Coordinates of C-alpha atoms in Angstrom, one line a residue:
X859 CA 0.0 0.0 0.0
X860 CA 1.7 3.1 -1.2
X861 CA 2.2 6.3 0.9
X862 CA 0.9 9.1 -1.2
X863 CA 1.5 11.8 1.4
X864 CA 3.4 14.8 0.2
X865 CA 6.0 16.3 2.6
X866 CA 7.8 19.6 2.3
X867 CA 11.4 19.2 1.3
X868 CA 14.5 20.8 2.9
X869 CA 13.0 21.3 6.3
X870 CA 15.5 21.2 9.2
X871 CA 13.0 19.2 11.3
X872 CA 11.1 16.0 10.5
X873 CA 8.5 16.2 13.3
X874 CA 7.5 18.5 16.2
X875 CA 5.8 16.8 19.1
X876 CA 3.4 19.0 21.1
X877 CA 2.1 17.7 24.4
X878 CA 2.8 15.8 27.5
X879 CA 6.3 15.9 28.9
X880 CA 6.6 14.3 32.4
X881 CA 8.6 12.0 34.6
X882 CA 7.5 8.4 34.9
X883 CA 8.2 6.5 38.1
X884 CA 7.8 2.8 37.4
X885 CA 7.6 0.4 40.3
X886 CA 10.4 -2.1 40.2
X887 CA 8.4 -4.8 42.0
X888 CA 6.6 -6.7 39.2
X889 CA 3.4 -8.3 40.4
X890 CA 3.0 -5.9 43.3
X891 CA 0.1 -3.6 44.0
X892 CA 1.1 0.1 43.6
X893 CA 0.4 0.4 47.3
X894 CA 3.1 -2.2 48.1
X895 CA 5.8 -0.9 45.7
X896 CA 9.0 -0.1 47.5
X897 CA 11.3 1.3 44.8
X898 CA 10.8 3.0 41.4
X899 CA 12.8 3.5 38.2
X900 CA 12.8 7.0 36.8
X901 CA 12.2 7.6 33.1
X902 CA 11.2 10.3 30.7
X903 CA 7.5 10.0 30.0
X904 CA 4.4 11.5 28.4
X905 CA 3.0 10.4 25.1
X906 CA 4.4 13.3 23.0
X907 CA 7.7 13.2 24.7
X908 CA 8.0 9.4 24.2
X909 CA 7.3 9.9 20.5
X910 CA 9.9 12.7 20.2
X911 CA 12.4 10.4 22.0
X912 CA 11.5 7.3 20.0
X913 CA 11.6 9.0 16.6
X914 CA 14.9 10.6 17.4
X915 CA 16.3 7.2 18.4
X916 CA 15.2 5.9 15.0
X917 CA 17.1 8.7 13.2
X918 CA 14.4 11.4 12.6
X919 CA 15.1 15.0 13.4
X920 CA 12.5 15.5 16.1
X921 CA 11.7 18.4 18.4
X922 CA 9.6 18.8 21.5
X923 CA 7.2 21.6 22.1
X924 CA 6.1 21.8 25.7
X925 CA 6.9 23.1 29.2
X926 CA 8.8 21.8 32.2
X927 CA 9.1 23.2 35.7
X928 CA 12.1 25.2 36.8
X929 CA 13.5 22.4 38.9
X930 CA 15.6 19.2 38.8
X931 CA 13.0 17.0 37.1
X932 CA 12.5 19.6 34.3
X933 CA 16.3 19.6 33.8
X934 CA 16.3 15.8 33.7
X935 CA 13.7 15.6 31.0
X936 CA 15.4 18.2 28.8
X937 CA 18.7 16.4 29.2
X938 CA 17.1 13.0 28.3
X939 CA 15.7 14.5 25.1
X940 CA 18.9 16.2 24.2
X941 CA 21.0 13.1 24.8
X942 CA 18.8 11.3 22.3
X943 CA 19.4 14.1 19.7
X944 CA 16.0 15.8 20.1
X945 CA 15.6 19.5 19.6
X946 CA 14.5 21.1 22.9
X947 CA 14.7 24.8 21.8
X948 CA 11.0 25.2 22.3
X949 CA 10.7 23.4 25.7
X950 CA 9.8 26.4 27.9
X951 CA 10.8 26.6 31.6
X952 CA 7.8 27.4 33.7
X953 CA 8.8 29.4 36.8
X954 CA 5.6 28.8 38.8
X955 CA 4.6 25.2 38.1
X956 CA 6.2 21.8 38.7
X957 CA 7.0 19.2 36.1
X958 CA 4.3 16.6 35.6
X959 CA 4.7 13.2 37.3
X960 CA 3.2 9.7 36.9
X961 CA 3.5 6.8 39.2
X962 CA 3.0 3.4 37.6
X963 CA 2.8 -0.2 38.8
X964 CA 2.9 -3.5 37.0
X965 CA 0.5 -5.8 38.8
X966 CA 0.1 -8.4 36.0
X967 CA -0.2 -8.5 32.2
X968 CA -3.6 -6.8 32.3
X969 CA -3.3 -4.5 35.4
X970 CA -1.2 -1.3 35.3
X971 CA -2.2 1.1 38.0
X972 CA -1.4 4.7 37.2
X973 CA -1.5 7.9 39.3
X974 CA -1.2 11.1 37.3
X975 CA 0.3 14.0 39.3
X976 CA -0.7 16.7 36.8
X977 CA -2.9 19.3 38.4
X978 CA -1.6 22.6 37.2
X979 CA 1.6 21.0 36.0
X980 CA 4.0 22.8 33.6
X981 CA 3.1 21.0 30.3
X982 CA -0.6 21.7 30.8
X983 CA 0.2 25.4 31.0
X984 CA 1.4 25.6 27.4
X985 CA -0.3 28.6 25.9
X986 CA -0.7 30.4 22.6
X987 CA 2.3 32.7 23.3
X988 CA 4.5 29.6 23.4
X989 CA 3.7 28.8 19.7
X990 CA 6.2 30.2 17.3
X991 CA 5.1 30.3 13.7
X992 CA 8.7 30.1 12.2
X993 CA 9.4 27.0 14.4
X994 CA 6.2 25.2 13.2
X995 CA 7.1 26.1 9.6
X996 CA 10.6 24.5 10.0
X997 CA 9.2 21.0 10.2
X998 CA 7.7 18.4 7.9
X999 CA 5.1 17.3 10.4
X1000 CA 3.4 18.4 13.6
X1001 CA 2.2 15.8 16.1
X1002 CA -0.4 16.6 18.8
X1003 CA -1.8 14.2 21.4
X1004 CA -5.4 14.2 22.6
X1005 CA -4.5 15.3 26.1
X1006 CA -3.4 18.7 24.8
X1007 CA -7.0 19.3 23.6
X1008 CA -8.5 18.6 27.0
X1009 CA -8.4 22.1 28.6
X1010 CA -9.0 25.6 27.3
X1011 CA -5.3 26.7 27.5
X1012 CA -3.6 23.8 25.8
X1013 CA -6.5 23.5 23.3
X1014 CA -5.9 27.1 22.2
X1015 CA -2.2 26.5 21.9
X1016 CA -2.7 23.3 19.9
X1017 CA -5.1 24.9 17.6
X1018 CA -2.8 27.8 17.0
X1019 CA 0.0 25.4 16.1
X1020 CA -2.3 23.5 13.8
X1021 CA -3.2 26.7 12.1
X1022 CA 0.4 27.6 11.4
X1023 CA 1.0 24.0 10.2
X1024 CA -1.8 24.3 7.6
X1025 CA -0.5 27.6 6.4
X1026 CA 3.0 26.2 5.9
X1027 CA 2.4 22.9 4.3
X1028 CA 3.3 21.0 7.5
X1029 CA 1.6 17.6 7.7
X1030 CA -0.5 17.2 10.9
X1031 CA -0.7 14.0 13.1
X1032 CA -3.2 13.3 15.9
X1033 CA -2.4 10.6 18.4
X1034 CA -5.9 10.4 20.0
X1035 CA -4.2 9.2 23.3
X1036 CA -7.4 9.1 25.3
X1037 CA -7.0 9.1 29.0
X1038 CA -10.4 9.5 30.7
X1039 CA -8.8 10.6 34.0
X1040 CA -7.1 13.5 32.2
X1041 CA -10.5 14.7 30.9
X1042 CA -11.9 14.6 34.5
X1043 CA -14.1 11.6 33.8
X1044 CA -12.9 9.2 36.5
X1045 CA -11.4 9.2 40.0
X1046 CA -7.7 10.1 40.3
X1047 CA -6.9 6.5 41.3
X1048 CA -8.3 5.1 38.1
X1049 CA -5.6 6.3 35.8
X1050 CA -5.3 3.0 34.0
X1051 CA -8.9 3.1 32.8
X1052 CA -8.7 3.4 29.0
X1053 CA -12.3 4.1 28.0
X1054 CA -15.4 6.0 29.2
X1055 CA -17.9 7.1 26.6
X1056 CA -18.6 10.8 26.8
X1057 CA -20.5 12.9 24.3
X1058 CA -18.8 16.1 25.3
X1059 CA -15.3 14.7 24.7
X1060 CA -16.4 13.1 21.4
X1061 CA -17.8 16.4 20.2
X1062 CA -14.7 18.3 21.2
X1063 CA -12.4 15.8 19.4
X1064 CA -14.7 15.9 16.3
X1065 CA -14.3 19.7 16.1
X1066 CA -10.6 19.4 15.6
X1067 CA -10.4 16.2 13.4
X1068 CA -10.7 18.1 10.1
X1069 CA -7.2 19.7 10.8
X1070 CA -5.3 16.4 10.7
X1071 CA -3.7 14.4 7.8
X1072 CA -2.9 11.3 9.9
X1073 CA -5.1 10.1 12.8
X1074 CA -3.8 7.2 15.0
X1075 CA -5.6 5.4 17.8
X1076 CA -6.6 2.2 19.4
X1077 CA -10.1 0.8 18.7
X1078 CA -11.3 2.4 21.9
X1079 CA -9.8 5.7 21.0
X1080 CA -11.6 5.7 17.7
X1081 CA -14.8 4.9 19.6
X1082 CA -14.4 8.2 21.6
X1083 CA -13.5 10.1 18.5
X1084 CA -16.5 8.8 16.6
X1085 CA -18.9 8.9 19.6
X1086 CA -20.8 5.7 18.6
X1087 CA -20.9 2.2 20.0
X1088 CA -19.6 0.4 16.9
X1089 CA -16.1 0.8 15.5
X1090 CA -17.0 1.0 11.8
X1091 CA -19.6 3.6 12.5
X1092 CA -17.0 5.7 14.4
X1093 CA -14.5 5.3 11.6
X1094 CA -17.1 6.6 9.2
X1095 CA -17.7 9.6 11.4
X1096 CA -14.0 10.3 11.4
X1097 CA -13.8 9.8 7.7
X1098 CA -16.7 12.3 7.1
X1099 CA -15.0 14.9 9.2
X1100 CA -11.5 14.3 7.9
X1101 CA -12.0 13.1 4.3
X1102 CA -8.4 13.3 3.3
X1103 CA -6.8 11.9 6.5
X1104 CA -5.1 8.5 6.7
X1105 CA -6.5 6.5 9.6
X1106 CA -4.4 4.0 11.5
X1107 CA -6.1 1.7 13.9
X1108 CA -3.9 0.0 16.5
X1109 CA -5.2 -3.5 17.3
X1110 CA -2.6 -4.8 19.9
X1111 CA -1.4 -8.3 19.1
X1112 CA -3.6 -8.3 16.0
X1113 CA -1.3 -5.7 14.5
X1114 CA -2.8 -2.6 12.8
X1115 CA -5.0 -1.5 10.0
X1116 CA -4.5 1.5 7.6
X1117 CA -7.5 3.2 6.0
X1118 CA -6.5 5.7 3.4
X1119 CA -9.8 6.1 1.6
X1120 CA -13.3 4.6 2.1
X1121 CA -14.0 2.8 5.4
X1122 CA -14.6 -0.9 4.8
X1123 CA -17.7 -2.7 6.1
X1124 CA -15.5 -4.7 8.5
X1125 CA -12.2 -3.7 10.1
X1126 CA -10.7 -7.0 9.1
X1127 CA -11.2 -6.0 5.5
X1128 CA -8.9 -3.0 5.9
X1129 CA -5.3 -3.1 4.9
X1130 CA -3.8 -5.0 7.8
X1131 CA -0.4 -6.0 9.0
X1132 CA -0.2 -8.6 11.7
X1133 CA 1.8 -7.9 14.8
X1134 CA 4.5 -10.0 16.5
X1135 CA 3.3 -12.3 19.3
X1136 CA 5.3 -11.6 22.4
X1137 CA 4.8 -12.0 26.1
X1138 CA 3.6 -8.7 27.7
X1139 CA 5.4 -7.2 30.7
X1140 CA 4.0 -3.7 30.4
X1141 CA 1.6 -2.3 27.7
X1142 CA 2.2 1.3 28.8
X1143 CA 4.2 3.1 26.1
X1144 CA 3.5 0.5 23.4
X1145 CA 1.3 2.9 21.5
X1146 CA 4.0 5.6 21.6
X1147 CA 6.6 3.1 20.4
X1148 CA 4.2 2.1 17.6
X1149 CA 3.7 5.6 16.4
X1150 CA 7.5 6.3 16.7
X1151 CA 8.1 3.4 14.4
X1152 CA 5.3 4.3 12.0
X1153 CA 6.5 7.9 11.7
X1154 CA 10.1 6.9 11.1
X1155 CA 9.0 5.2 7.9
X1156 CA 6.0 7.4 6.9
X1157 CA 8.0 10.7 7.1
X1158 CA 10.6 9.2 4.8
X1159 CA 8.0 8.3 2.2
X1160 CA 8.0 4.6 2.9
X1161 CA 5.0 2.4 2.0
X1162 CA 2.4 1.5 4.6
X1163 CA 3.4 -2.1 4.8
X1164 CA 6.9 -1.2 5.9
X1165 CA 5.6 1.5 8.2
X1166 CA 3.2 -1.0 9.9
X1167 CA 5.8 -3.7 10.2
X1168 CA 8.2 -1.3 11.8
X1169 CA 5.5 0.1 14.1
X1170 CA 4.3 -3.3 15.2
X1171 CA 7.9 -4.4 16.0
X1172 CA 8.5 -1.3 18.1
X1173 CA 5.3 -1.9 20.0
X1174 CA 6.2 -5.6 20.5
X1175 CA 9.6 -4.8 21.9
X1176 CA 8.4 -2.1 24.3
X1177 CA 5.6 -4.2 25.8
X1178 CA 8.2 -6.8 26.7
X1179 CA 10.3 -4.3 28.6
X1180 CA 10.2 -2.1 31.7
X1181 CA 9.5 1.6 31.0
X1182 CA 8.5 3.5 28.0
X1183 CA 11.1 5.9 26.5
X1184 CA 14.1 3.9 27.7
X1185 CA 12.6 0.8 26.1
X1186 CA 12.3 2.3 22.7
X1187 CA 14.3 0.3 20.1
X1188 CA 17.1 1.5 17.9
X1189 CA 17.3 0.8 14.2
X1190 CA 19.9 -1.9 14.8
X1191 CA 17.4 -3.7 17.1
X1192 CA 14.6 -3.4 14.6
X1193 CA 16.7 -4.7 11.8
X1194 CA 17.7 -7.7 13.9
X1195 CA 14.2 -8.4 15.2
X1196 CA 12.5 -8.1 11.8
X1197 CA 15.2 -10.2 10.2
X1198 CA 14.5 -13.2 12.4
X1199 CA 12.5 -16.0 10.8
X1200 CA 10.5 -16.4 14.0
X1201 CA 10.4 -13.4 16.4
X1202 CA 11.2 -14.5 20.0
X1203 CA 8.1 -14.7 22.2
X1204 CA 10.2 -13.3 25.0
X1205 CA 12.5 -10.7 23.4
X1206 CA 14.2 -10.1 26.8
X1207 CA 15.6 -13.6 26.7
X1208 CA 17.3 -13.0 23.3
X1209 CA 21.0 -12.2 24.2
X1210 CA 21.7 -10.5 20.9
X1211 CA 18.7 -8.3 21.1
X1212 CA 19.4 -7.3 24.7
X1213 CA 22.9 -6.4 23.9
X1214 CA 21.9 -4.4 20.8
X1215 CA 19.5 -2.4 23.0
X1216 CA 22.3 -1.7 25.4
X1217 CA 25.1 -0.8 22.9
X1218 CA 23.3 0.9 20.0
X1219 CA 21.5 3.6 21.9
X1220 CA 23.0 7.1 22.1
X1221 CA 25.9 7.2 24.6
X1222 CA 28.6 9.8 25.5
X1223 CA 31.5 9.6 23.1
X1224 CA 34.9 8.9 24.7
X1225 CA 38.2 9.2 22.9
X1226 CA 41.7 10.0 24.0
X1227 CA 40.8 9.2 27.6
X1228 CA 43.3 10.4 30.2
X1229 CA 42.4 8.7 33.4
X1230 CA 44.1 9.1 36.8
X1231 CA 43.7 5.8 38.6
X1232 CA 43.7 5.9 42.4
X1233 CA 41.3 3.1 43.1
X1234 CA 44.1 1.2 44.8
X1235 CA 43.2 0.0 48.3
X1236 CA 46.1 -2.2 49.5
X1237 CA 48.7 0.2 48.2
X1238 CA 47.2 3.2 50.0
X1239 CA 46.8 1.2 53.2
X1240 CA 50.5 0.4 53.0
X1241 CA 51.4 4.0 52.5
X1242 CA 49.4 5.0 55.6
X1243 CA 51.0 2.2 57.6
X1244 CA 54.5 3.1 56.5
X1245 CA 54.0 6.7 57.5
X1246 CA 52.2 5.9 60.8
X1247 CA 49.1 7.8 60.0
X1248 CA 45.4 6.7 60.5
X1249 CA 43.5 5.4 57.4
X1250 CA 41.1 8.3 57.6
X1251 CA 43.9 10.4 56.2
X1252 CA 43.5 8.5 52.9
X1253 CA 40.0 9.9 52.5
X1254 CA 41.5 13.5 52.5
X1255 CA 44.3 12.4 50.2
X1256 CA 42.0 11.0 47.5
X1257 CA 39.8 14.1 47.8
X1258 CA 42.9 16.2 47.0
X1259 CA 43.7 14.1 44.0
X1260 CA 40.2 14.9 42.6
X1261 CA 41.1 18.5 42.9
X1262 CA 44.3 17.9 41.0
X1263 CA 42.4 16.2 38.2
X1264 CA 39.9 19.0 38.1
X1265 CA 42.6 21.6 37.8
X1266 CA 44.3 19.6 35.1
X1267 CA 41.1 19.4 33.1
X1268 CA 40.4 23.2 33.5
X1269 CA 44.0 24.3 32.7
X1270 CA 44.4 22.1 29.6
X1271 CA 40.9 22.2 28.1
X1272 CA 40.4 18.5 28.5
X1273 CA 36.6 18.5 29.0
X1274 CA 35.1 15.2 27.7
X1275 CA 38.5 13.4 27.9
X1276 CA 39.2 13.2 31.7
X1277 CA 38.5 10.4 34.0
X1278 CA 39.3 8.8 37.3
X1279 CA 39.3 5.3 38.8
X1280 CA 38.4 5.6 42.5
X1281 CA 37.2 3.2 45.2
X1282 CA 34.5 3.6 47.8
X1283 CA 36.7 2.3 50.7
X1284 CA 39.0 5.3 51.0
X1285 CA 37.7 7.4 48.1
X1286 CA 34.0 7.8 48.7
X1287 CA 34.2 11.5 49.3
X1288 CA 36.4 11.9 46.3
X1289 CA 34.0 9.9 44.2
X1290 CA 31.1 12.0 45.2
X1291 CA 33.1 15.2 44.4
X1292 CA 33.8 13.9 41.0
X1293 CA 30.3 12.7 40.1
X1294 CA 28.3 15.1 37.9
X1295 CA 31.3 16.7 36.3
X1296 CA 31.0 14.8 33.0
X1297 CA 34.1 12.7 33.8
X1298 CA 34.6 9.0 33.0
X1299 CA 34.4 7.4 36.5
X1300 CA 35.3 3.8 37.1
X1301 CA 34.8 2.0 40.4
X1302 CA 36.5 -1.3 41.4
X1303 CA 34.5 -4.3 42.6
X1304 CA 37.2 -7.0 42.9
X1305 CA 38.8 -7.9 46.2
X1306 CA 42.4 -6.8 45.7
X1307 CA 44.7 -9.7 44.9
X1308 CA 42.0 -12.3 44.8
X1309 CA 42.6 -15.3 42.5
X1310 CA 40.1 -16.7 41.9
X1311 CA 38.1 -13.5 41.6
X1312 CA 36.2 -12.4 44.7
X1313 CA 34.1 -9.2 45.2
X1314 CA 35.3 -6.5 47.6
X1315 CA 32.1 -6.3 49.5
X1316 CA 31.0 -9.9 49.2
X1317 CA 28.5 -11.5 47.0
X1318 CA 25.7 -8.9 47.3
X1319 CA 27.1 -7.0 44.4
X1320 CA 23.7 -6.6 42.6
X1321 CA 22.3 -4.8 45.6
X1322 CA 25.2 -2.5 45.8
X1323 CA 25.0 -1.6 42.1
X1324 CA 21.5 -0.3 42.7
X1325 CA 23.0 2.5 44.8
X1326 CA 25.5 3.5 42.1
X1327 CA 24.9 6.5 39.9
X1328 CA 24.4 5.4 36.3
X1329 CA 27.4 7.3 35.1
X1330 CA 29.8 5.2 37.2
X1331 CA 31.4 2.3 35.4
X1332 CA 32.1 -1.1 36.9
X1333 CA 35.8 -1.9 36.9
X1334 CA 36.6 -5.6 37.4
X1335 CA 40.3 -6.8 37.5
X1336 CA 40.7 -10.5 37.0
X1337 CA 44.0 -12.3 37.1
X1338 CA 42.8 -14.6 34.3
X1339 CA 45.1 -17.0 32.3
X1340 CA 43.6 -19.2 29.6
X1341 CA 46.0 -22.0 30.6
X1342 CA 45.2 -21.9 34.3
X1343 CA 44.2 -25.0 36.2
X1344 CA 40.7 -26.0 35.1
X1345 CA 38.9 -25.5 38.4
X1346 CA 40.4 -22.1 39.0
X1347 CA 39.8 -21.0 35.5
X1348 CA 36.1 -22.1 35.6
X1349 CA 35.6 -20.2 38.9
X1350 CA 37.1 -17.1 37.4
X1351 CA 34.9 -17.4 34.3
X1352 CA 31.8 -17.9 36.5
X1353 CA 32.5 -14.8 38.5
X1354 CA 33.2 -12.6 35.5
X1355 CA 30.0 -13.9 33.9
X1356 CA 28.1 -13.0 37.0
X1357 CA 29.5 -9.5 36.9
X1358 CA 28.5 -9.1 33.3
X1359 CA 25.0 -10.3 33.9
X1360 CA 24.6 -7.9 36.9
X1361 CA 25.8 -5.1 34.7
X1362 CA 23.1 -5.9 32.1
X1363 CA 20.4 -5.6 34.8
X1364 CA 21.8 -2.5 36.5
X1365 CA 22.6 -0.7 33.3
X1366 CA 26.2 0.2 34.2
X1367 CA 29.0 -0.2 31.7
X1368 CA 31.7 -2.7 32.5
X1369 CA 35.4 -2.4 32.2
X1370 CA 37.2 -5.7 32.3
X1371 CA 40.8 -5.5 33.3
X1372 CA 42.7 -8.7 32.3
X1373 CA 46.1 -9.3 33.9
X1374 CA 47.2 -12.9 33.4
X1375 CA 48.7 -14.5 36.5
X1376 CA 52.5 -14.1 36.5
X1377 CA 52.8 -17.6 38.0
X1378 CA 52.0 -19.1 34.6
X1379 CA 53.9 -18.9 31.4
X1380 CA 53.2 -15.8 29.3
X1381 CA 53.0 -15.9 25.5
X1382 CA 52.5 -13.1 23.0
X1383 CA 48.9 -14.4 22.5
X1384 CA 47.9 -15.0 26.1
X1385 CA 45.8 -11.9 26.6
X1386 CA 44.3 -12.2 23.1
X1387 CA 43.2 -15.8 23.9
X1388 CA 41.8 -14.7 27.2
X1389 CA 39.7 -12.1 25.4
X1390 CA 38.5 -14.6 22.9
X1391 CA 37.5 -16.9 25.7
X1392 CA 35.3 -14.3 27.4
X1393 CA 33.6 -13.5 24.1
X1394 CA 33.0 -17.3 23.6
X1395 CA 31.3 -17.2 27.0
X1396 CA 28.9 -14.4 25.9
X1397 CA 30.7 -11.7 27.8
X1398 CA 30.9 -8.4 26.0
X1399 CA 32.4 -5.7 28.2
X1400 CA 32.1 -2.1 27.0
X1401 CA 35.8 -1.6 27.9
X1402 CA 38.9 -3.6 28.1
X1403 CA 41.9 -2.6 30.2
X1404 CA 45.1 -4.2 29.2
X1405 CA 48.9 -4.1 29.7
X1406 CA 51.2 -2.5 27.1
X1407 CA 51.6 -4.7 23.9
X1408 CA 53.6 -4.6 20.7
X1409 CA 52.2 -2.9 17.6
X1410 CA 51.6 -6.4 16.1
X1411 CA 49.6 -7.5 19.2
X1412 CA 47.5 -4.3 18.9
X1413 CA 46.7 -5.2 15.3
X1414 CA 45.4 -8.6 16.5
X1415 CA 43.3 -6.9 19.2
X1416 CA 41.9 -4.5 16.6
X1417 CA 40.9 -7.4 14.4
X1418 CA 39.3 -9.4 17.2
X1419 CA 37.1 -6.5 18.3
X1420 CA 36.1 -5.7 14.7
X1421 CA 35.1 -9.3 14.3
X1422 CA 33.5 -10.1 17.7
X1423 CA 32.3 -6.8 19.1
X1424 CA 32.3 -3.8 16.8
X1425 CA 30.2 -1.9 19.4
X1426 CA 33.0 -2.2 22.1
X1427 CA 33.9 1.2 23.4
X1428 CA 37.6 0.3 23.2
X1429 CA 40.8 -0.6 25.1
X1430 CA 42.7 1.5 27.7
X1431 CA 46.2 1.0 28.8
X1432 CA 47.1 0.2 32.4
X1433 CA 50.3 1.3 34.0
X1434 CA 51.4 -1.2 36.7
X1435 CA 53.7 1.5 38.3
X1436 CA 55.9 1.6 35.2
X1437 CA 58.4 4.5 34.9
X1438 CA 57.6 7.2 32.3
X1439 CA 60.0 5.7 29.8
X1440 CA 58.2 2.4 29.7
X1441 CA 54.9 4.1 29.5
X1442 CA 56.1 6.3 26.6
X1443 CA 57.2 3.1 24.7
X1444 CA 53.8 1.5 25.4
X1445 CA 52.0 4.6 24.1
X1446 CA 54.2 4.5 21.0
X1447 CA 53.3 0.8 20.3
X1448 CA 49.6 1.7 20.7
X1449 CA 49.9 4.8 18.5
X1450 CA 48.2 3.3 15.5
X1451 CA 45.8 1.0 17.3
X1452 CA 42.2 1.7 16.2
X1453 CA 40.7 0.5 19.4
X1454 CA 43.0 2.1 21.9
X1455 CA 41.1 4.9 23.6
X1456 CA 43.6 6.2 26.2
X1457 CA 45.4 5.3 29.4
X1458 CA 44.5 4.6 33.0
X1459 CA 47.6 5.0 35.1
X1460 CA 47.9 5.2 38.9
X1461 CA 51.0 4.6 41.0
X1462 CA 53.3 6.2 38.5
X1463 CA 51.3 9.4 39.2
X1464 CA 50.3 9.3 42.9
X1465 CA 53.0 7.1 44.7
X1466 CA 55.7 9.7 45.3
X1467 CA 53.4 12.8 46.0
X1468 CA 51.2 10.7 48.3
X1469 CA 54.3 9.4 50.2
X1470 CA 55.6 13.0 50.7
X1471 CA 52.1 14.3 51.8
X1472 CA 51.5 11.6 54.3
X1473 CA 55.0 12.1 55.8
X1474 CA 54.4 15.8 56.1
X1475 CA 57.0 16.9 53.6
X1476 CA 54.5 18.8 51.5
X1477 CA 51.1 20.4 52.2
X1478 CA 47.8 20.1 50.3
X1479 CA 48.9 22.6 47.7
X1480 CA 52.1 20.7 47.2
X1481 CA 50.4 17.4 46.8
X1482 CA 48.0 18.9 44.2
X1483 CA 50.8 20.5 42.3
X1484 CA 53.0 17.3 42.3
X1485 CA 50.1 15.1 41.2
X1486 CA 49.1 17.6 38.5
X1487 CA 52.7 17.7 37.2
X1488 CA 52.9 13.9 36.9
X1489 CA 49.5 13.7 35.3
X1490 CA 50.0 16.5 32.8
X1491 CA 53.4 15.1 31.9
X1492 CA 51.9 11.8 31.0
X1493 CA 49.1 13.5 29.1
X1494 CA 51.6 15.4 27.0
X1495 CA 53.4 12.1 26.2
X1496 CA 50.1 10.5 25.2
X1497 CA 49.0 13.4 23.1
X1498 CA 52.4 13.6 21.3
X1499 CA 52.1 9.9 20.3
X1500 CA 48.5 10.4 19.1
X1501 CA 49.6 13.4 17.0
X1502 CA 52.3 11.3 15.3
X1503 CA 49.6 8.7 14.5
X1504 CA 47.5 11.4 12.7
X1505 CA 50.3 12.5 10.4

């Protein structure tokens, strides 16, 4: 079925989404009543915002038109949209209202209690003055959801935007998005109720239907739009009011139907594309994912068969996941999912699909990383013991090292290229001081010196990860040798596999540091074989941390990552307290390596200054200056080698 819609060319935006922009708090306890939920996951939410997010993730140039409060949650929503590549220039900050909030539970496959905290919230204060004609004219399409027709203020703003769209050849899209509670038709505790017939709502929707080119809704949503008991009768009402509009009926597991001209006698006679059959975790957000997928094809002129298959796949993936916006698929996920001969009934159990969802979303770009590593615990303990000072002094010491790193970043313009490795035994205050600066921050989990691998705080690692900020990266050092005694090797592998699986659940990136045991013979391919073994076990760390290698070995590592994990973030060089001369040679060997992203060096930088500070030979300023000197010297060496590589 061909898409005959004409879109304006050479517009900077593909779609502007006007409407709800709120914070979703999803209960983590599946099967629990909302009353009994004890923890929540925070996501960007609101139908329009989900679609802006989802279309941006699928490569469209999307924009959000709404309001947020002048507070932390408003900042969070804007950042989430920006991180996904969405234009937020027309997201206004409301100085007198709070950002909207929704609490959601997942009781079972059919029960999803919702509480909307939206009375006098920021996005429902969008007004006519917020609508800029030039901005509307800069897009191929304008999407409006039904909620932003439900009160006088947002209705006036929506109609003004629609008027500008009609004047400037901007295609208009209505997501009916009927929520009876947001029209004041049910009690506040019945947010999950999807349909209540109401003549006033039907009449109000019908007054605006002629302004749309594409109208999308579930069967129940077309019932409220048409105002009659039977679906076909309602579709005929919509068709009479919007004679040129394309109607898309979402039918859940049955797929979707597209009606571009006359309404058939039976919905099953319409052009229909069947949906993928998957087990449902959470239907909330599925419609937003569906429309994101549909628009990603429709706005590029693709036919309706392709648009529907993409939309159905997006909906199927999101219903199988926790959350709305964060669950939206990437194009890589869709290509894989649609290419399978039989889609998995439980997409979350497909390891490749899960990994693609993790590694193909938008992420901060890191290159030429310069990381000061002071996550050492035993070494700092020994320094304190040798100097006869209490361990509490190490907390102050590591906080000063953060200051040194911050000054290095500022003085050398290294924003986006600076990082630290820091522990939470002695470096907790330092870690908190570093968080939120935009640094690469790694935290160790291994018990120092353990072989086989043990965790520093015992086996309850998963619970500890829940308390970590998402920007923190799991660093796991394993003394792994592929020729180790079988029992020890298997134990090491099991522990690393456990870490990897916990990282998949927590959402943190994983850096795997591999240092083969020096008690066993070392060959030129020992580390490479270790890496291959982990890949064979289904372990795909975002980062590898390795000792210096020859240029030939680096070529082999480059080839391995290109073959086994092209989405790997890369490799960083460790130091092992090597003198600057050895580090310079290691940097030179890695100069042309495509996957080497930087260095993470510790004792070479902090050992001597820390010794002098703990013994009282230098003060705080002296420690910072000495640490900066060592760090910046190493950065200069690294940058000099990278410049040679670029010649």
